[in-house]
PDB file of C-alpha atoms in Angstrom:
ATOM      1  CA  MET A 208      20.598  -1.905  10.196  1.00 71.00           C
ATOM      2  CA  ASN A 209      23.284  -0.579   6.545  1.00 74.00           C
ATOM      3  CA  GLU A 210      21.353   2.560   6.429  1.00 77.00           C
ATOM      4  CA  LYS A 211      22.647   3.127   2.707  1.00 80.00           C
ATOM      5  CA  TYR A 212      20.202  -0.688   2.330  1.00 83.00           C
ATOM      6  CA  GLU A 213      17.503   0.586   4.469  1.00 87.00           C
ATOM      7  CA  LEU A 214      15.110   0.996   1.942  1.00 90.00           C
ATOM      8  CA  TYR A 215      15.542  -1.055   0.043  1.00 92.00           C
ATOM      9  CA  VAL A 216      15.113  -3.977   3.056  1.00 93.00           C
ATOM     10  CA  TRP A 217      12.164  -2.436   4.625  1.00 94.00           C
ATOM     11  CA  SER A 218      10.423  -1.810   1.002  1.00 94.00           C
ATOM     12  CA  SER A 219      10.418  -5.498   0.538  1.00 95.00           C
ATOM     13  CA  TYR A 220       9.291  -6.677   3.111  1.00 95.00           C
ATOM     14  CA  GLY A 221       6.979  -3.234   3.075  1.00 96.00           C
ATOM     15  CA  LEU A 222       4.981  -5.188   0.047  1.00 96.00           C
ATOM     16  CA  GLY A 223       5.645  -8.495   0.817  1.00 96.00           C
ATOM     17  CA  ALA A 224       3.060  -7.476   3.518  1.00 96.00           C
ATOM     18  CA  ALA A 225       0.442  -5.550   1.682  1.00 97.00           C
ATOM     19  CA  VAL A 226       1.011  -8.373  -1.272  1.00 96.00           C
ATOM     20  CA  LEU A 227       0.254 -10.783   1.875  1.00 96.00           C
ATOM     21  CA  LEU A 228      -2.497  -8.509   3.516  1.00 96.00           C
ATOM     22  CA  TRP A 229      -4.193  -8.034  -0.230  1.00 96.00           C
ATOM     23  CA  ASN A 230      -4.576 -11.455  -0.382  1.00 96.00           C
ATOM     24  CA  LEU A 231      -5.624 -11.934   2.174  1.00 95.00           C
ATOM     25  CA  LEU A 232      -8.480  -9.414   2.839  1.00 95.00           C
ATOM     26  CA  LEU A 233      -9.396  -9.408  -0.673  1.00 94.00           C
ATOM     27  CA  PRO A 234     -11.255 -13.443   0.052  1.00 93.00           C
ATOM     28  CA  LEU A 235     -13.311 -11.787   3.551  1.00 93.00           C
ATOM     29  CA  TRP A 236     -14.755  -9.427   1.031  1.00 94.00           C
ATOM     30  CA  ARG A 237     -15.405 -11.470  -1.911  1.00 91.00           C
ATOM     31  CA  ARG A 238     -17.524 -13.978   0.709  1.00 90.00           C
ATOM     32  CA  ARG A 239     -19.578 -11.436   2.297  1.00 91.00           C
ATOM     33  CA  ALA A 240     -20.406  -9.806  -0.706  1.00 90.00           C
ATOM     34  CA  LEU A 241     -21.194 -13.402  -2.564  1.00 88.00           C
ATOM     35  CA  LEU A 242     -23.680 -14.201   0.802  1.00 87.00           C
ATOM     36  CA  ARG A 243     -24.705 -10.476   1.039  1.00 88.00           C
ATOM     37  CA  SER A 244     -26.055 -11.737  -2.651  1.00 86.00           C
ATOM     38  CA  LEU A 245     -26.698 -14.890  -1.410  1.00 83.00           C
ATOM     39  CA  ASN A 246     -29.552 -13.186   1.240  1.00 82.00           C
ATOM     40  CA  GLU A 247     -30.834 -11.153  -1.503  1.00 82.00           C
ATOM     41  CA  ALA A 248     -31.259 -13.826  -4.032  1.00 78.00           C
ATOM     42  CA  ARG A 249     -32.948 -15.901  -0.951  1.00 75.00           C
ATOM     43  CA  ASP A 250     -35.352 -13.502   0.635  1.00 77.00           C
ATOM     44  CA  GLU A 251     -36.314 -12.496  -3.553  1.00 76.00           C
ATOM     45  CA  GLY A 252     -37.643 -15.573  -3.970  1.00 69.00           C
ATOM     46  CA  GLU A 253     -39.580 -16.340  -0.842  1.00 64.00           C
TER      47      GLU A 253
ATOM     48  CA  MET B  30      -7.688 -42.812   0.276  1.00 66.00           C
ATOM     49  CA  TRP B  31      -9.255 -42.915  -3.425  1.00 69.00           C
ATOM     50  CA  THR B  32     -12.900 -43.312  -1.808  1.00 75.00           C
ATOM     51  CA  TRP B  33     -12.078 -40.037   0.394  1.00 69.00           C
ATOM     52  CA  PHE B  34     -10.052 -37.847  -2.764  1.00 69.00           C
ATOM     53  CA  HIS B  35     -13.370 -38.689  -5.097  1.00 72.00           C
ATOM     54  CA  ARG B  36     -15.641 -37.562  -1.691  1.00 73.00           C
ATOM     55  CA  LEU B  37     -14.016 -34.526  -0.639  1.00 74.00           C
ATOM     56  CA  ALA B  38     -14.254 -33.196  -4.987  1.00 75.00           C
ATOM     57  CA  SER B  39     -17.964 -32.672  -3.812  1.00 80.00           C
ATOM     58  CA  PRO B  40     -18.606 -29.069  -3.663  1.00 81.00           C
ATOM     59  CA  PRO B  41     -20.202 -29.743  -0.304  1.00 83.00           C
ATOM     60  CA  SER B  42     -17.756 -31.674   1.331  1.00 86.00           C
ATOM     61  CA  PHE B  43     -14.477 -29.644   0.021  1.00 87.00           C
ATOM     62  CA  TYR B  44     -16.004 -26.408   1.684  1.00 88.00           C
ATOM     63  CA  ARG B  45     -16.329 -28.535   4.873  1.00 88.00           C
ATOM     64  CA  PHE B  46     -13.235 -29.251   4.648  1.00 89.00           C
ATOM     65  CA  ALA B  47     -11.067 -25.884   3.827  1.00 90.00           C
ATOM     66  CA  ASP B  48     -13.488 -24.694   6.814  1.00 89.00           C
ATOM     67  CA  ARG B  49     -11.056 -26.461   9.408  1.00 91.00           C
ATOM     68  CA  LEU B  50      -8.353 -26.136   7.312  1.00 94.00           C
ATOM     69  CA  ALA B  51      -7.636 -22.537   6.485  1.00 94.00           C
ATOM     70  CA  PRO B  52      -7.471 -21.458   9.927  1.00 94.00           C
ATOM     71  CA  TRP B  53      -5.547 -23.385  10.981  1.00 96.00           C
ATOM     72  CA  LEU B  54      -3.257 -23.386   7.663  1.00 96.00           C
ATOM     73  CA  LEU B  55      -3.511 -18.984   7.581  1.00 96.00           C
ATOM     74  CA  GLY B  56      -2.201 -19.383  11.746  1.00 96.00           C
ATOM     75  CA  LEU B  57       0.864 -21.558  10.925  1.00 97.00           C
ATOM     76  CA  GLY B  58       1.583 -19.223   7.678  1.00 97.00           C
ATOM     77  CA  LEU B  59       1.587 -16.595   9.762  1.00 97.00           C
ATOM     78  CA  LEU B  60       2.932 -17.846  12.846  1.00 97.00           C
ATOM     79  CA  LEU B  61       6.613 -19.264  10.471  1.00 97.00           C
ATOM     80  CA  LEU B  62       6.612 -16.239   8.206  1.00 96.00           C
ATOM     81  CA  ALA B  63       6.539 -13.591  11.201  1.00 96.00           C
ATOM     82  CA  VAL B  64       9.617 -15.695  12.627  1.00 96.00           C
ATOM     83  CA  GLY B  65      11.306 -16.455   9.846  1.00 95.00           C
ATOM     84  CA  CYS B  66      10.994 -12.377   9.455  1.00 95.00           C
ATOM     85  CA  TYR B  67      12.122 -11.406  12.527  1.00 95.00           C
ATOM     86  CA  GLY B  68      15.221 -13.769  12.281  1.00 93.00           C
ATOM     87  CA  GLY B  69      15.748 -12.824   9.206  1.00 92.00           C
ATOM     88  CA  LEU B  70      15.676  -8.603   9.631  1.00 91.00           C
ATOM     89  CA  PHE B  71      17.844  -8.623  13.103  1.00 93.00           C
ATOM     90  CA  ILE B  72      19.285 -12.054  14.260  1.00 91.00           C
ATOM     91  CA  ALA B  73      20.888 -13.206  10.383  1.00 90.00           C
ATOM     92  CA  PRO B  74      24.546 -12.022  10.647  1.00 88.00           C
ATOM     93  CA  ALA B  75      25.149  -9.569   7.084  1.00 85.00           C
ATOM     94  CA  ASP B  76      26.100 -10.714   4.101  1.00 86.00           C
ATOM     95  CA  TYR B  77      29.898 -10.229   3.740  1.00 85.00           C
ATOM     96  CA  GLN B  78      29.754  -9.577   0.065  1.00 82.00           C
ATOM     97  CA  GLN B  79      26.126  -8.240  -0.306  1.00 84.00           C
ATOM     98  CA  GLY B  80      26.260  -6.100   3.698  1.00 85.00           C
ATOM     99  CA  ASP B  81      22.088  -5.908   4.638  1.00 86.00           C
ATOM    100  CA  ALA B  82      21.292  -5.998   1.169  1.00 87.00           C
ATOM    101  CA  PHE B  83      21.134  -9.636   1.355  1.00 89.00           C
ATOM    102  CA  ARG B  84      18.309 -10.304   3.143  1.00 93.00           C
ATOM    103  CA  VAL B  85      15.867  -9.040   0.323  1.00 93.00           C
ATOM    104  CA  ILE B  86      16.200 -12.713  -0.378  1.00 92.00           C
ATOM    105  CA  TYR B  87      13.779 -13.353   3.476  1.00 94.00           C
ATOM    106  CA  VAL B  88      10.120 -11.727   0.803  1.00 96.00           C
ATOM    107  CA  HIS B  89      12.169 -12.187  -2.734  1.00 95.00           C
ATOM    108  CA  VAL B  90      12.919 -16.045  -2.834  1.00 94.00           C
ATOM    109  CA  PRO B  91       9.672 -17.733  -1.085  1.00 95.00           C
ATOM    110  CA  ALA B  92       8.339 -15.230  -3.758  1.00 96.00           C
ATOM    111  CA  ALA B  93       9.392 -16.520  -6.887  1.00 95.00           C
ATOM    112  CA  ALA B  94       9.636 -19.876  -5.858  1.00 94.00           C
ATOM    113  CA  LEU B  95       5.410 -19.806  -4.922  1.00 96.00           C
ATOM    114  CA  SER B  96       5.348 -17.790  -8.468  1.00 96.00           C
ATOM    115  CA  LEU B  97       7.285 -21.077 -10.124  1.00 95.00           C
ATOM    116  CA  PHE B  98       4.710 -22.645  -7.131  1.00 96.00           C
ATOM    117  CA  VAL B  99       0.969 -21.412  -7.883  1.00 97.00           C
ATOM    118  CA  TYR B 100       1.474 -22.007 -12.022  1.00 96.00           C
ATOM    119  CA  VAL B 101       2.681 -25.358 -12.074  1.00 97.00           C
ATOM    120  CA  LEU B 102      -0.356 -26.278  -9.911  1.00 96.00           C
ATOM    121  CA  MET B 103      -2.394 -24.626 -11.936  1.00 96.00           C
ATOM    122  CA  ALA B 104      -1.924 -26.313 -14.817  1.00 96.00           C
ATOM    123  CA  VAL B 105      -2.005 -29.526 -12.918  1.00 96.00           C
ATOM    124  CA  ALA B 106      -5.574 -28.613 -11.923  1.00 95.00           C
ATOM    125  CA  GLY B 107      -6.654 -27.612 -15.381  1.00 95.00           C
ATOM    126  CA  ALA B 108      -5.352 -30.734 -16.837  1.00 95.00           C
ATOM    127  CA  ILE B 109      -7.880 -32.475 -14.487  1.00 93.00           C
ATOM    128  CA  ALA B 110     -10.335 -30.019 -14.985  1.00 92.00           C
ATOM    129  CA  LEU B 111     -10.413 -30.305 -18.814  1.00 93.00           C
ATOM    130  CA  VAL B 112      -9.422 -34.351 -19.117  1.00 93.00           C
ATOM    131  CA  TRP B 113     -12.385 -34.941 -15.952  1.00 89.00           C
ATOM    132  CA  ARG B 114     -14.552 -32.044 -15.960  1.00 87.00           C
ATOM    133  CA  MET B 115     -14.101 -31.848 -12.593  1.00 87.00           C
ATOM    134  CA  LYS B 116     -15.651 -28.090 -11.484  1.00 87.00           C
ATOM    135  CA  LEU B 117     -13.431 -28.907  -8.908  1.00 90.00           C
ATOM    136  CA  ALA B 118     -10.169 -28.694 -10.423  1.00 92.00           C
ATOM    137  CA  GLU B 119     -11.456 -26.006 -12.854  1.00 92.00           C
ATOM    138  CA  CYS B 120     -12.350 -23.605 -10.230  1.00 92.00           C
ATOM    139  CA  ALA B 121      -8.892 -24.325  -8.653  1.00 94.00           C
ATOM    140  CA  VAL B 122      -7.220 -22.819 -11.522  1.00 95.00           C
ATOM    141  CA  VAL B 123      -9.317 -19.783 -11.536  1.00 94.00           C
ATOM    142  CA  ALA B 124      -8.774 -19.143  -7.596  1.00 95.00           C
ATOM    143  CA  ALA B 125      -4.758 -20.151  -8.153  1.00 96.00           C
ATOM    144  CA  ALA B 126      -4.067 -17.651 -10.741  1.00 96.00           C
ATOM    145  CA  PRO B 127      -4.812 -13.499  -9.150  1.00 96.00           C
ATOM    146  CA  ILE B 128      -2.541 -15.113  -5.534  1.00 97.00           C
ATOM    147  CA  GLY B 129       0.675 -16.597  -8.255  1.00 97.00           C
ATOM    148  CA  ALA B 130       0.093 -12.974 -10.570  1.00 97.00           C
ATOM    149  CA  SER B 131       0.007 -11.146  -6.926  1.00 97.00           C
ATOM    150  CA  PHE B 132       3.574 -13.404  -5.559  1.00 97.00           C
ATOM    151  CA  THR B 133       5.181 -13.001  -9.174  1.00 97.00           C
ATOM    152  CA  ALA B 134       5.241  -9.460  -9.380  1.00 97.00           C
ATOM    153  CA  LEU B 135       6.370  -9.489  -5.197  1.00 97.00           C
ATOM    154  CA  ALA B 136       9.297 -11.290  -6.755  1.00 96.00           C
ATOM    155  CA  LEU B 137      10.311  -8.814  -9.661  1.00 96.00           C
ATOM    156  CA  VAL B 138       9.884  -5.873  -7.493  1.00 96.00           C
ATOM    157  CA  THR B 139      12.085  -7.016  -4.580  1.00 95.00           C
ATOM    158  CA  GLY B 140      13.882  -8.777  -7.075  1.00 93.00           C
ATOM    159  CA  MET B 141      14.486  -4.946  -7.987  1.00 93.00           C
ATOM    160  CA  LEU B 142      15.036  -3.658  -5.298  1.00 93.00           C
ATOM    161  CA  TRP B 143      17.700  -6.394  -4.693  1.00 90.00           C
ATOM    162  CA  GLY B 144      19.221  -5.909  -8.186  1.00 90.00           C
ATOM    163  CA  LYS B 145      19.530  -2.379  -7.555  1.00 88.00           C
ATOM    164  CA  PRO B 146      22.452  -2.212  -4.553  1.00 88.00           C
ATOM    165  CA  THR B 147      24.132  -5.391  -6.038  1.00 87.00           C
ATOM    166  CA  TRP B 148      23.760  -5.256  -9.462  1.00 85.00           C
ATOM    167  CA  GLY B 149      24.074  -1.260  -9.482  1.00 87.00           C
ATOM    168  CA  ALA B 150      20.508  -0.959 -11.604  1.00 88.00           C
ATOM    169  CA  TYR B 151      16.743  -2.009 -10.875  1.00 91.00           C
ATOM    170  CA  TRP B 152      16.664  -3.903 -14.527  1.00 89.00           C
ATOM    171  CA  VAL B 153      18.364  -6.333 -16.876  1.00 87.00           C
ATOM    172  CA  TRP B 154      16.655  -8.174 -19.396  1.00 91.00           C
ATOM    173  CA  ASP B 155      18.030 -10.388 -18.425  1.00 88.00           C
ATOM    174  CA  ALA B 156      16.872 -14.147 -18.642  1.00 89.00           C
ATOM    175  CA  ARG B 157      16.134 -14.924 -15.943  1.00 90.00           C
ATOM    176  CA  LEU B 158      14.188 -11.911 -15.302  1.00 92.00           C
ATOM    177  CA  THR B 159      12.333 -11.753 -18.673  1.00 92.00           C
ATOM    178  CA  SER B 160      10.798 -14.840 -18.565  1.00 94.00           C
ATOM    179  CA  GLU B 161       9.620 -14.167 -14.646  1.00 94.00           C
ATOM    180  CA  LEU B 162       8.406 -11.104 -16.559  1.00 96.00           C
ATOM    181  CA  VAL B 163       6.366 -13.807 -19.357  1.00 96.00           C
ATOM    182  CA  LEU B 164       4.544 -15.953 -16.128  1.00 96.00           C
ATOM    183  CA  LEU B 165       3.826 -12.569 -14.445  1.00 97.00           C
ATOM    184  CA  PHE B 166       2.192 -11.757 -18.459  1.00 97.00           C
ATOM    185  CA  LEU B 167       0.850 -15.881 -18.021  1.00 96.00           C
ATOM    186  CA  TYR B 168      -1.113 -14.984 -14.621  1.00 97.00           C
ATOM    187  CA  LEU B 169      -2.571 -12.122 -15.712  1.00 97.00           C
ATOM    188  CA  GLY B 170      -4.034 -13.837 -19.512  1.00 96.00           C
ATOM    189  CA  VAL B 171      -5.257 -16.359 -17.251  1.00 95.00           C
ATOM    190  CA  ILE B 172      -7.549 -13.488 -14.931  1.00 96.00           C
ATOM    191  CA  GLY B 173      -8.393 -11.782 -17.937  1.00 95.00           C
ATOM    192  CA  LEU B 174      -9.598 -14.724 -19.919  1.00 94.00           C
ATOM    193  CA  ASN B 175     -11.636 -15.523 -16.478  1.00 93.00           C
ATOM    194  CA  GLN B 176     -12.628 -12.043 -16.781  1.00 92.00           C
ATOM    195  CA  ALA B 177     -13.446 -12.350 -20.782  1.00 93.00           C
ATOM    196  CA  TYR B 178     -16.028 -15.441 -20.855  1.00 90.00           C
ATOM    197  CA  SER B 179     -19.558 -15.128 -19.634  1.00 86.00           C
ATOM    198  CA  ASP B 180     -20.102 -18.760 -18.788  1.00 89.00           C
ATOM    199  CA  ALA B 181     -17.530 -19.376 -15.418  1.00 87.00           C
ATOM    200  CA  ARG B 182     -17.383 -23.127 -16.893  1.00 89.00           C
ATOM    201  CA  THR B 183     -16.566 -22.135 -20.733  1.00 91.00           C
ATOM    202  CA  ALA B 184     -13.749 -19.399 -19.200  1.00 92.00           C
ATOM    203  CA  ALA B 185     -12.522 -21.527 -16.689  1.00 92.00           C
ATOM    204  CA  ARG B 186     -11.330 -24.425 -19.304  1.00 92.00           C
ATOM    205  CA  ALA B 187     -10.195 -21.264 -21.219  1.00 94.00           C
ATOM    206  CA  CYS B 188      -7.992 -20.920 -17.951  1.00 95.00           C
ATOM    207  CA  ALA B 189      -7.126 -24.660 -17.830  1.00 94.00           C
ATOM    208  CA  TRP B 190      -5.102 -24.242 -21.462  1.00 95.00           C
ATOM    209  CA  LEU B 191      -3.491 -21.355 -21.090  1.00 95.00           C
ATOM    210  CA  ALA B 192      -2.016 -22.331 -17.933  1.00 95.00           C
ATOM    211  CA  LEU B 193      -1.351 -26.499 -18.971  1.00 95.00           C
ATOM    212  CA  VAL B 194       0.472 -24.038 -22.334  1.00 94.00           C
ATOM    213  CA  GLY B 195       1.963 -21.770 -20.380  1.00 94.00           C
ATOM    214  CA  VAL B 196       3.361 -24.011 -17.480  1.00 93.00           C
ATOM    215  CA  VAL B 197       6.037 -24.807 -20.643  1.00 93.00           C
ATOM    216  CA  ASN B 198       7.777 -21.268 -19.254  1.00 92.00           C
ATOM    217  CA  VAL B 199       8.301 -22.881 -16.228  1.00 92.00           C
ATOM    218  CA  PRO B 200      10.807 -24.682 -16.854  1.00 93.00           C
ATOM    219  CA  ILE B 201      12.692 -21.625 -18.539  1.00 92.00           C
ATOM    220  CA  VAL B 202      12.500 -19.843 -15.570  1.00 90.00           C
ATOM    221  CA  HIS B 203      14.347 -22.345 -13.059  1.00 89.00           C
ATOM    222  CA  TYR B 204      17.164 -23.574 -15.460  1.00 87.00           C
ATOM    223  CA  SER B 205      17.644 -20.297 -17.161  1.00 84.00           C
ATOM    224  CA  VAL B 206      20.384 -19.508 -14.429  1.00 82.00           C
ATOM    225  CA  GLN B 207      22.437 -22.132 -16.422  1.00 82.00           C
ATOM    226  CA  TRP B 208      21.096 -22.185 -19.791  1.00 82.00           C
ATOM    227  CA  TRP B 209      22.450 -18.327 -19.995  1.00 81.00           C
ATOM    228  CA  ASN B 210      24.774 -16.148 -18.819  1.00 78.00           C
ATOM    229  CA  SER B 211      23.395 -14.614 -16.524  1.00 76.00           C
ATOM    230  CA  LEU B 212      23.991 -11.603 -13.823  1.00 76.00           C
ATOM    231  CA  HIS B 213      21.391 -13.516 -11.791  1.00 77.00           C
ATOM    232  CA  GLN B 214      22.138 -16.188  -9.187  1.00 75.00           C
ATOM    233  CA  GLY B 215      21.647 -19.990  -9.335  1.00 73.00           C
ATOM    234  CA  SER B 216      19.972 -22.015  -7.268  1.00 71.00           C
ATOM    235  CA  THR B 217      21.306 -21.770  -3.524  1.00 70.00           C
ATOM    236  CA  ILE B 218      18.597 -23.434  -1.839  1.00 68.00           C
ATOM    237  CA  LEU B 219      16.036 -24.839  -4.594  1.00 64.00           C
ATOM    238  CA  SER B 220      18.055 -27.803  -6.281  1.00 65.00           C
ATOM    239  CA  LEU B 221      19.665 -31.082  -5.131  1.00 65.00           C
ATOM    240  CA  GLU B 222      23.188 -29.697  -6.388  1.00 68.00           C
ATOM    241  CA  ALA B 223      22.446 -27.421  -3.001  1.00 66.00           C
ATOM    242  CA  VAL B 224      20.840 -29.232  -0.824  1.00 66.00           C
ATOM    243  CA  ARG B 225      23.794 -31.786  -1.193  1.00 69.00           C
ATOM    244  CA  ASP B 226      26.387 -29.005  -0.523  1.00 71.00           C
ATOM    245  CA  PRO B 227      24.336 -25.894   1.007  1.00 70.00           C
ATOM    246  CA  LYS B 228      25.522 -22.614  -0.479  1.00 75.00           C
ATOM    247  CA  ILE B 229      24.717 -20.398   2.269  1.00 79.00           C
ATOM    248  CA  SER B 230      25.167 -20.895   6.274  1.00 83.00           C
ATOM    249  CA  SER B 231      22.435 -22.651   8.746  1.00 84.00           C
ATOM    250  CA  SER B 232      22.450 -19.029  10.231  1.00 85.00           C
ATOM    251  CA  MET B 233      21.115 -17.820   7.109  1.00 87.00           C
ATOM    252  CA  LEU B 234      18.953 -20.251   5.542  1.00 89.00           C
ATOM    253  CA  TRP B 235      16.737 -20.988   9.350  1.00 91.00           C
ATOM    254  CA  PRO B 236      14.842 -17.658   8.604  1.00 93.00           C
ATOM    255  CA  LEU B 237      14.764 -18.582   5.311  1.00 93.00           C
ATOM    256  CA  LEU B 238      13.106 -22.175   5.439  1.00 93.00           C
ATOM    257  CA  LEU B 239      11.077 -20.200   7.524  1.00 95.00           C
ATOM    258  CA  THR B 240       9.528 -17.579   5.373  1.00 95.00           C
ATOM    259  CA  LEU B 241       9.300 -20.962   2.742  1.00 95.00           C
ATOM    260  CA  SER B 242       7.245 -22.964   4.596  1.00 96.00           C
ATOM    261  CA  GLY B 243       4.943 -19.658   5.916  1.00 97.00           C
ATOM    262  CA  SER B 244       4.640 -18.493   2.395  1.00 96.00           C
ATOM    263  CA  PHE B 245       3.826 -22.061   1.494  1.00 96.00           C
ATOM    264  CA  ALA B 246       1.102 -22.309   4.457  1.00 97.00           C
ATOM    265  CA  PHE B 247      -0.075 -18.714   3.610  1.00 97.00           C
ATOM    266  CA  PHE B 248      -0.808 -19.600  -0.035  1.00 97.00           C
ATOM    267  CA  PHE B 249      -2.814 -22.493   1.124  1.00 97.00           C
ATOM    268  CA  ALA B 250      -4.973 -21.044   3.607  1.00 97.00           C
ATOM    269  CA  VAL B 251      -6.144 -18.009   1.001  1.00 96.00           C
ATOM    270  CA  TRP B 252      -5.979 -20.074  -1.880  1.00 96.00           C
ATOM    271  CA  LEU B 253      -8.654 -22.743  -0.144  1.00 96.00           C
ATOM    272  CA  ARG B 254     -10.582 -19.533   1.081  1.00 95.00           C
ATOM    273  CA  ARG B 255     -10.638 -18.464  -2.820  1.00 95.00           C
ATOM    274  CA  LEU B 256     -12.020 -21.912  -4.056  1.00 94.00           C
ATOM    275  CA  GLN B 257     -14.462 -21.540  -0.972  1.00 93.00           C
ATOM    276  CA  ASN B 258     -16.334 -18.638  -3.161  1.00 93.00           C
ATOM    277  CA  GLU B 259     -15.486 -20.035  -6.872  1.00 91.00           C
ATOM    278  CA  VAL B 260     -17.659 -22.683  -5.395  1.00 90.00           C
ATOM    279  CA  VAL B 261     -19.897 -21.234  -3.797  1.00 89.00           C
ATOM    280  CA  ALA B 262     -20.304 -18.616  -6.132  1.00 88.00           C
ATOM    281  CA  ARG B 263     -21.348 -21.492  -8.718  1.00 86.00           C
ATOM    282  CA  GLU B 264     -23.541 -23.423  -7.263  1.00 82.00           C
ATOM    283  CA  ARG B 265     -25.832 -21.210  -5.443  1.00 80.00           C
ATOM    284  CA  GLY B 266     -29.123 -22.630  -6.205  1.00 77.00           C
ATOM    285  CA  ALA B 267     -27.866 -26.030  -5.388  1.00 77.00           C
ATOM    286  CA  ASN B 268     -29.269 -26.840  -1.699  1.00 78.00           C
ATOM    287  CA  TRP B 269     -25.551 -27.376   0.460  1.00 78.00           C
ATOM    288  CA  VAL B 270     -25.262 -23.807  -0.081  1.00 78.00           C
ATOM    289  CA  ARG B 271     -28.655 -22.362   1.411  1.00 76.00           C
ATOM    290  CA  ASP B 272     -28.026 -25.243   4.309  1.00 73.00           C
ATOM    291  CA  CYS B 273     -23.819 -25.768   5.067  1.00 72.00           C
ATOM    292  CA  VAL B 274     -23.131 -21.107   3.855  1.00 71.00           C
ATOM    293  CA  LEU B 275     -25.985 -19.702   4.789  1.00 70.00           C
ATOM    294  CA  GLN B 276     -26.539 -21.232   8.031  1.00 66.00           C
ATOM    295  CA  ALA B 277     -24.104 -19.482  10.357  1.00 56.00           C
ATOM    296  CA  PRO B 278     -23.229 -16.699   8.103  1.00 53.00           C
ATOM    297  CA  LEU B 279     -26.305 -15.468   8.206  1.00 48.00           C
ATOM    298  CA  ALA B 280     -27.539 -14.092  10.734  1.00 46.00           C
ATOM    299  CA  ALA B 281     -24.154 -11.587  10.733  1.00 50.00           C
ATOM    300  CA  VAL B 282     -24.982 -10.901   7.139  1.00 48.00           C
ATOM    301  CA  SER B 283     -28.153  -8.921   8.321  1.00 48.00           C
ATOM    302  CA  ASN B 284     -27.662  -7.408  11.683  1.00 48.00           C
ATOM    303  CA  GLU B 285     -24.374  -5.424   8.459  1.00 48.00           C
ATOM    304  CA  GLN B 286     -27.321  -4.879   6.007  1.00 47.00           C
ATOM    305  CA  SER B 287     -29.614  -3.167   8.807  1.00 44.00           C
ATOM    306  CA  GLY B 288     -26.939  -1.024  10.078  1.00 42.00           C
ATOM    307  CA  MET B 289     -24.778  -0.889   6.876  1.00 37.00           C
ATOM    308  CA  THR B 290     -21.390  -1.738   9.370  1.00 36.00           C
ATOM    309  CA  GLY B 291     -19.560  -3.587   6.689  1.00 36.00           C
ATOM    310  CA  PRO B 292     -17.621  -3.297   3.111  1.00 36.00           C
ATOM    311  CA  GLU B 293     -19.874  -1.557  -0.032  1.00 39.00           C
ATOM    312  CA  LEU B 294     -20.423  -4.684  -2.616  1.00 39.00           C
ATOM    313  CA  ASP B 295     -17.300  -3.553  -5.433  1.00 41.00           C
ATOM    314  CA  PRO B 296     -19.529  -1.892  -8.418  1.00 43.00           C
ATOM    315  CA  SER B 297     -18.124  -5.157 -10.642  1.00 42.00           C
ATOM    316  CA  MET B 298     -19.491  -6.823  -8.167  1.00 41.00           C
ATOM    317  CA  GLN B 299     -23.349  -6.502  -8.226  1.00 41.00           C
ATOM    318  CA  SER B 300     -23.176  -5.600 -12.108  1.00 42.00           C
ATOM    319  CA  ARG B 301     -22.038  -8.908 -12.544  1.00 43.00           C
ATOM    320  CA  GLN B 302     -24.463 -10.236  -9.200  1.00 41.00           C
ATOM    321  CA  GLY B 303     -27.584  -8.029 -11.283  1.00 40.00           C
ATOM    322  CA  ARG B 304     -27.065 -10.172 -13.885  1.00 42.00           C
ATOM    323  CA  GLN B 305     -27.159 -13.364 -12.603  1.00 43.00           C
ATOM    324  CA  ARG B 306     -30.602 -12.592 -11.080  1.00 40.00           C
ATOM    325  CA  HIS B 307     -31.377 -11.791 -14.888  1.00 41.00           C
ATOM    326  CA  GLY B 308     -30.633 -15.534 -15.547  1.00 41.00           C
ATOM    327  CA  GLU B 309     -27.348 -15.316 -16.443  1.00 43.00           C
ATOM    328  CA  PRO B 310     -25.402 -18.058 -15.756  1.00 43.00           C
ATOM    329  CA  ARG B 311     -22.052 -16.122 -15.211  1.00 47.00           C
ATOM    330  CA  GLY B 312     -21.531 -17.135 -10.934  1.00 41.00           C
ATOM    331  CA  ALA B 313     -17.826 -16.381 -10.487  1.00 39.00           C
ATOM    332  CA  ASP B 314     -15.350 -13.421 -10.969  1.00 40.00           C
TER     333      ASP B 314
END
């Protein structure tokens, strides 16, 4: 790849990967937090 | 067919359906994206005018296409939520907004990174760029509105209204390059004219089609996951949540709690969950 454009191209792909990762991980973390809170609520109810 | 759709609108049926579909969509999306990006970076030839700078297209175009598609999807879901008061449609609006916002921001930033070597400037107040920026603000508005209300249903209805009103910006973004003089090029593949008379060589087109389809598959996978979270958060007291959601993952979460190996709760999440335990109706972020 032409060195003149390398930074622009690789930055774009890097940002794209970061956005994919953010979209992938956030629902998973939210789900775990949600399950933990549901679990706690159930334990408090028992 | 209608019966199937009707059944799908019920939260437990949807939850199970999403649980089955999301992993396949995610796998397919990541595979298509990986092959498409490899093709775009290493196999497609350099453009005769733009050189290697054109390779940004394989990130920029899917992100831009998704930014428009997701907003239209939100508007359709918003209309359904307002007319038929369907809970799942309300969740669909709220769950799609952060994904749409992230892809719109990506389209803007990758556009800037493409603009610098080709136009000589990161940003110009061009019709396409400005209307896309307005689209990002609309997404942020939906996210902000959702956070602003303590009642999830009121918040979702406000978001639905904003999605419906804001959808007028989508054709403006799409047709801005035809309606006004613009530095931005016209549609390369997303128009009937481009389908009849392709403006891009097939050696450059196939990775683009792969990254486009991969991005859409990825979007649907993460959207389904977010939708599941929204539905569970709202239906937290329902029996089906205890039966469907808490059965399998409960052991894993309990083990994690004892060892505290998993990620800590987000402070905002903790405060909201605290509020919910004290009787406030808010169920979703």
